GROMACS .gro file of C-alpha atoms in nm:
model
  285
    1MET     CA    1  11.259   6.955   2.952
    2ILE     CA    2  11.496   7.246   2.887
    3PRO     CA    3  11.389   7.563   3.074
    4GLU     CA    4  11.260   7.858   2.875
    5LEU     CA    5  11.507   8.128   2.779
    6SER     CA    6  11.494   8.416   3.026
    7PHE     CA    7  11.656   8.759   2.996
    8SER     CA    8  11.674   9.008   3.280
    9GLN     CA    9  11.679   9.296   3.032
   10GLY     CA   10  11.354   9.203   2.860
   11ILE     CA   11  11.514   9.255   2.518
   12ASP     CA   12  11.760   8.992   2.400
   13TRP     CA   13  12.044   9.192   2.242
   14GLN     CA   14  12.230   8.969   1.996
   15GLY     CA   15  12.565   9.050   1.836
   16HIS     CA   16  12.541   8.935   1.473
   17ARG     CA   17  12.844   8.722   1.384
   18GLY     CA   18  12.981   8.867   1.706
   19ALA     CA   19  13.012   9.232   1.611
   20ARG     CA   20  13.049   9.229   1.232
   21GLY     CA   21  13.026   9.605   1.199
   22LEU     CA   22  13.322   9.656   1.432
   23MET     CA   23  13.548   9.347   1.412
   24PRO     CA   24  13.611   9.064   1.162
   25GLU     CA   25  13.296   8.854   1.153
   26ASN     CA   26  13.261   8.529   1.344
   27SER     CA   27  13.601   8.576   1.506
   28ILE     CA   28  13.715   8.555   1.867
   29PRO     CA   29  13.781   8.933   1.877
   30ALA     CA   30  13.431   8.999   1.742
   31PHE     CA   31  13.267   8.787   2.010
   32ARG     CA   32  13.478   8.945   2.281
   33LYS     CA   33  13.390   9.294   2.157
   34ALA     CA   34  13.021   9.207   2.161
   35MET     CA   35  13.049   9.092   2.521
   36GLU     CA   36  13.237   9.408   2.618
   37LEU     CA   37  12.947   9.607   2.474
   38GLY     CA   38  12.692   9.417   2.680
   39VAL     CA   39  12.510   9.181   2.446
   40THR     CA   40  12.291   8.913   2.596
   41THR     CA   41  12.356   8.662   2.318
   42LEU     CA   42  12.637   8.583   2.075
   43GLU     CA   43  12.495   8.505   1.730
   44MET     CA   44  12.710   8.295   1.496
   45ASP     CA   45  12.712   8.043   1.210
   46VAL     CA   46  12.874   7.700   1.202
   47VAL     CA   47  13.001   7.470   0.928
   48ILE     CA   48  13.187   7.136   0.923
   49THR     CA   49  13.544   7.059   0.817
   50ARG     CA   50  13.674   6.749   0.641
   51ASP     CA   51  13.791   6.612   0.977
   52LYS     CA   52  13.441   6.673   1.121
   53GLN     CA   53  13.531   6.973   1.334
   54VAL     CA   54  13.260   7.233   1.401
   55ILE     CA   55  13.396   7.574   1.310
   56VAL     CA   56  13.242   7.919   1.315
   57SER     CA   57  13.193   8.054   0.964
   58HIS     CA   58  12.904   8.205   0.771
   59ASP     CA   59  13.007   8.053   0.439
   60PRO     CA   60  13.098   7.686   0.389
   61TRP     CA   61  13.394   7.809   0.183
   62ILE     CA   62  13.669   8.067   0.232
   63SER     CA   63  13.512   8.395   0.122
   64GLY     CA   64  13.723   8.613  -0.105
   65GLU     CA   65  13.528   8.915   0.014
   66PHE     CA   66  13.729   8.939   0.335
   67CYS     CA   67  13.973   8.644   0.346
   68LEU     CA   68  14.325   8.598   0.213
   69ASP     CA   69  14.459   8.261   0.105
   70SER     CA   70  14.728   8.067   0.288
   71SER     CA   71  14.998   8.270   0.107
   72GLY     CA   72  14.838   8.604   0.191
   73ASN     CA   73  14.694   8.660  -0.157
   74ASN     CA   74  14.344   8.772  -0.255
   75ILE     CA   75  14.093   8.503  -0.348
   76PRO     CA   76  13.902   8.585  -0.670
   77ALA     CA   77  13.526   8.565  -0.622
   78GLU     CA   78  13.500   8.304  -0.898
   79ASP     CA   79  13.747   8.080  -0.716
   80GLU     CA   80  13.625   8.100  -0.356
   81ARG     CA   81  13.405   7.789  -0.370
   82LYS     CA   82  13.714   7.590  -0.460
   83TYR     CA   83  13.817   7.653  -0.098
   84ASN     CA   84  13.540   7.428   0.029
   85ILE     CA   85  13.566   7.403   0.408
   86TYR     CA   86  13.409   7.055   0.403
   87ARG     CA   87  13.705   6.941   0.189
   88LEU     CA   88  13.968   7.104   0.412
   89THR     CA   89  14.099   6.996   0.752
   90TYR     CA   90  14.089   7.242   1.037
   91ASP     CA   91  14.469   7.268   1.033
   92GLU     CA   92  14.450   7.374   0.668
   93ILE     CA   93  14.180   7.630   0.743
   94LEU     CA   94  14.394   7.789   1.013
   95LYS     CA   95  14.630   7.913   0.739
   96PHE     CA   96  14.370   8.153   0.596
   97ASP     CA   97  14.357   8.511   0.728
   98CYS     CA   98  13.997   8.635   0.743
   99GLY     CA   99  14.050   8.973   0.907
  100SER     CA  100  14.349   9.168   0.772
  101LYS     CA  101  14.181   9.245   0.440
  102GLY     CA  102  13.875   9.400   0.601
  103ASN     CA  103  13.524   9.413   0.462
  104THR     CA  104  13.432   9.711   0.244
  105SER     CA  105  13.066   9.674   0.346
  106PHE     CA  106  13.165   9.761   0.704
  107PRO     CA  107  13.406  10.058   0.698
  108ARG     CA  108  13.423  10.077   1.079
  109GLN     CA  109  13.543   9.717   1.101
  110GLU     CA  110  13.893   9.687   1.251
  111LYS     CA  111  14.145   9.509   1.029
  112ILE     CA  112  14.330   9.241   1.222
  113ALA     CA  113  14.463   8.897   1.134
  114VAL     CA  114  14.220   8.628   1.251
  115CYS     CA  115  14.142   8.268   1.162
  116LYS     CA  116  13.810   8.088   1.172
  117PRO     CA  117  13.770   7.951   1.526
  118LEU     CA  118  13.637   7.622   1.648
  119LEU     CA  119  13.299   7.648   1.817
  120THR     CA  120  13.467   7.516   2.131
  121ASP     CA  121  13.717   7.805   2.117
  122VAL     CA  122  13.428   8.053   2.124
  123PHE     CA  123  13.269   7.875   2.417
  124ARG     CA  124  13.593   7.873   2.615
  125MET     CA  125  13.662   8.241   2.554
  126ALA     CA  126  13.308   8.355   2.634
  127GLU     CA  127  13.266   8.146   2.948
  128LYS     CA  128  13.606   8.259   3.078
  129TYR     CA  129  13.519   8.621   3.002
  130CYS     CA  130  13.200   8.594   3.211
  131LYS     CA  131  13.397   8.447   3.500
  132ASP     CA  132  13.689   8.691   3.478
  133TYR     CA  133  13.470   9.000   3.457
  134ASN     CA  134  13.185   8.881   3.678
  135ARG     CA  135  12.926   8.954   3.411
  136ASN     CA  136  12.589   8.786   3.359
  137GLU     CA  137  12.599   8.449   3.187
  138ILE     CA  138  12.607   8.465   2.809
  139TYR     CA  139  12.365   8.297   2.569
  140TYR     CA  140  12.444   8.156   2.224
  141ASN     CA  141  12.243   8.162   1.901
  142ILE     CA  142  12.405   7.913   1.663
  143GLU     CA  143  12.300   7.879   1.300
  144ILE     CA  144  12.315   7.550   1.111
  145LYS     CA  145  12.425   7.658   0.759
  146SER     CA  146  12.265   7.380   0.556
  147GLU     CA  147  12.088   7.367   0.221
  148PRO     CA  148  11.951   7.060   0.040
  149GLN     CA  149  12.176   7.111  -0.264
  150TRP     CA  150  12.482   7.130  -0.036
  151ASP     CA  151  12.435   6.785   0.124
  152ASP     CA  152  12.759   6.583   0.086
  153LEU     CA  153  12.909   6.873  -0.108
  154PHE     CA  154  12.957   7.162   0.135
  155HIS     CA  155  12.845   6.983   0.450
  156PRO     CA  156  12.741   6.637   0.573
  157VAL     CA  157  12.383   6.520   0.527
  158VAL     CA  158  12.165   6.733   0.749
  159GLY     CA  159  12.115   6.480   1.028
  160GLU     CA  160  12.488   6.423   1.072
  161PHE     CA  161  12.550   6.799   1.054
  162CYS     CA  162  12.297   6.863   1.331
  163ASP     CA  163  12.430   6.581   1.549
  164LEU     CA  164  12.789   6.707   1.524
  165VAL     CA  165  12.683   7.055   1.632
  166TYR     CA  166  12.453   6.928   1.907
  167GLN     CA  167  12.728   6.708   2.053
  168VAL     CA  168  12.972   7.000   2.084
  169ILE     CA  169  12.709   7.220   2.246
  170ASN     CA  170  12.594   6.947   2.484
  171ASP     CA  171  12.953   6.879   2.591
  172TYR     CA  172  13.030   7.242   2.679
  173ILE     CA  173  12.723   7.459   2.745
  174PRO     CA  174  12.394   7.415   2.937
  175LEU     CA  175  12.129   7.370   2.669
  176ARG     CA  176  11.903   7.627   2.836
  177ARG     CA  177  12.151   7.895   2.720
  178VAL     CA  178  12.152   7.793   2.356
  179ILE     CA  179  11.931   7.858   2.056
  180ILE     CA  180  11.993   7.660   1.740
  181GLN     CA  181  11.863   7.844   1.436
  182SER     CA  182  11.838   7.766   1.065
  183PHE     CA  183  11.675   7.868   0.740
  184ASP     CA  184  11.658   7.496   0.659
  185PRO     CA  185  11.334   7.338   0.786
  186ARG     CA  186  11.496   6.995   0.754
  187ALA     CA  187  11.751   7.084   1.020
  188LEU     CA  188  11.493   7.222   1.260
  189ASN     CA  189  11.254   6.930   1.214
  190TYR     CA  190  11.539   6.684   1.268
  191LEU     CA  191  11.657   6.855   1.586
  192HIS     CA  192  11.303   6.883   1.721
  193ASN     CA  193  11.244   6.511   1.675
  194LYS     CA  194  11.591   6.386   1.772
  195HIS     CA  195  11.655   6.622   2.065
  196PRO     CA  196  11.315   6.728   2.205
  197GLY     CA  197  11.301   7.044   2.411
  198LEU     CA  198  11.580   7.235   2.239
  199ASN     CA  199  11.531   7.608   2.187
  200LEU     CA  200  11.499   7.629   1.808
  201ALA     CA  201  11.466   7.940   1.591
  202TYR     CA  202  11.323   7.951   1.239
  203LEU     CA  203  11.509   8.197   1.019
  204VAL     CA  204  11.293   8.350   0.747
  205GLU     CA  205  11.420   8.571   0.465
  206HIS     CA  206  11.142   8.624   0.209
  207GLU     CA  207  10.808   8.482   0.329
  208ALA     CA  208  10.597   8.774   0.451
  209ASP     CA  209  10.320   8.555   0.596
  210PRO     CA  210  10.435   8.378   0.916
  211ALA     CA  211  10.151   8.124   0.894
  212ALA     CA  212  10.264   8.023   0.544
  213ALA     CA  213  10.629   8.002   0.650
  214MET     CA  214  10.539   7.780   0.945
  215LYS     CA  215  10.383   7.515   0.719
  216LEU     CA  216  10.732   7.384   0.646
  217LEU     CA  217  10.786   7.291   1.011
  218ASP     CA  218  10.647   6.997   1.208
  219PHE     CA  219  10.622   7.209   1.524
  220SER     CA  220  10.614   7.563   1.660
  221PRO     CA  221  10.969   7.680   1.735
  222SER     CA  222  11.076   7.876   2.041
  223VAL     CA  223  11.175   8.171   1.821
  224TYR     CA  224  11.059   8.313   1.489
  225SER     CA  225  11.349   8.509   1.338
  226PRO     CA  226  11.265   8.695   1.016
  227ASN     CA  227  11.422   8.970   0.812
  228PHE     CA  228  11.312   9.269   1.019
  229GLU     CA  229  11.149   9.436   0.718
  230LEU     CA  230  10.887   9.159   0.708
  231LEU     CA  231  10.741   9.241   1.050
  232SER     CA  232  10.435   9.438   1.155
  233PRO     CA  233  10.257   9.476   1.491
  234GLU     CA  234   9.986   9.238   1.371
  235LYS     CA  235  10.233   8.966   1.273
  236ILE     CA  236  10.419   8.997   1.602
  237LYS     CA  237  10.092   8.970   1.793
  238TRP     CA  238   9.998   8.657   1.596
  239LEU     CA  239  10.338   8.496   1.658
  240HIS     CA  240  10.316   8.572   2.030
  241SER     CA  241   9.970   8.415   2.038
  242LYS     CA  242  10.129   8.095   1.909
  243GLY     CA  243  10.386   8.099   2.189
  244MET     CA  244  10.684   8.215   1.982
  245ARG     CA  245  10.934   8.485   2.065
  246VAL     CA  246  11.019   8.722   1.779
  247ILE     CA  247  11.384   8.813   1.717
  248PRO     CA  248  11.443   8.984   1.379
  249TRP     CA  249  11.768   9.021   1.186
  250THR     CA  250  11.980   9.222   1.100
  251VAL     CA  251  11.889   9.563   1.243
  252ASN     CA  252  12.158   9.830   1.215
  253GLN     CA  253  11.970  10.159   1.239
  254PRO     CA  254  11.865  10.311   1.576
  255GLU     CA  255  11.528  10.423   1.442
  256ALA     CA  256  11.450  10.074   1.315
  257ILE     CA  257  11.550   9.926   1.651
  258LYS     CA  258  11.323  10.172   1.830
  259ASN     CA  259  11.026  10.094   1.603
  260LEU     CA  260  11.069   9.718   1.640
  261ILE     CA  261  11.082   9.741   2.019
  262ILE     CA  262  10.765   9.952   2.015
  263MET     CA  263  10.603   9.683   1.797
  264GLY     CA  264  10.686   9.424   2.062
  265VAL     CA  265  10.983   9.217   1.943
  266ASN     CA  266  11.164   9.009   2.202
  267GLY     CA  267  11.514   9.067   2.072
  268ILE     CA  268  11.733   9.248   1.822
  269ILE     CA  269  12.013   9.098   1.610
  270THR     CA  270  12.259   9.369   1.502
  271ASP     CA  271  12.603   9.405   1.342
  272TYR     CA  272  12.666   9.700   1.573
  273PRO     CA  273  12.640   9.604   1.941
  274ASP     CA  274  12.767   9.953   2.029
  275LEU     CA  275  12.416  10.075   1.941
  276ILE     CA  276  12.280   9.915   2.257
  277THR     CA  277  12.518  10.076   2.507
  278ALA     CA  278  12.326  10.403   2.520
  279TRP     CA  279  11.979  10.249   2.492
  280PRO     CA  280  11.749  10.407   2.754
  281GLY     CA  281  11.665  10.175   3.040
  282ARG     CA  282  11.912   9.903   2.939
  283GLU     CA  283  12.041   9.718   3.243
  284GLU     CA  284  12.414   9.664   3.261
  285ASN     CA  285  12.556   9.314   3.246
   0.00000   0.00000   0.00000
């Protein structure tokens, strides 16, 4: 049995896609920045390449919103799905710059040339950072980006996808320090049955009723992770009564963070980890 997640700070501060508001999302610099700012957990997304490498990327294609093609040109929105990561090798993906262009939705984001990293690259950087700077051990919240209509198109069938991700994690990181999250109940049910005892998080975007959302799962996950606007004190109390921790996404306003903590959430996922540095009573890592 994998031990329960435990955080000395009480609140699990998670850097969304590393520190998307400050650095290019899901990049090594973003994860390093999040650690410098004292997050407890690095939150990220993973997809699969043609050569079955697990890389860190929110989209299973090269997004024209913030990436340039291998020649340094813009990618039209209508063409971005042609750059299907599941049809590209990792060496081919390394040629795309997903940081120099910037992201207009995040004006504070630093513009620097970055490529999409392997999940193992993130692990190596983060574990070395903890050792070099003598900081508390870091946790990881890793999202399986699967959808039924994407099977064999933008990713392997869901069982193979989950196994590839699990194998990388199991080879590098103690499982007690990892959450695997997904919006896809298939992925969570598969992982629960194939790898019992994993810390699993159910991502929820639209369903306001937690009890209704949970009907799609074969089990109660370690974490219920909804859009923060769906929560209320009553819902949090109900989820806690079922043994689940509540970690909402993506919370970028100090007042919203304050209100959620008062309501009793167990963690906060934010694009701006710098918001936590001045939080009253926060212990330093």
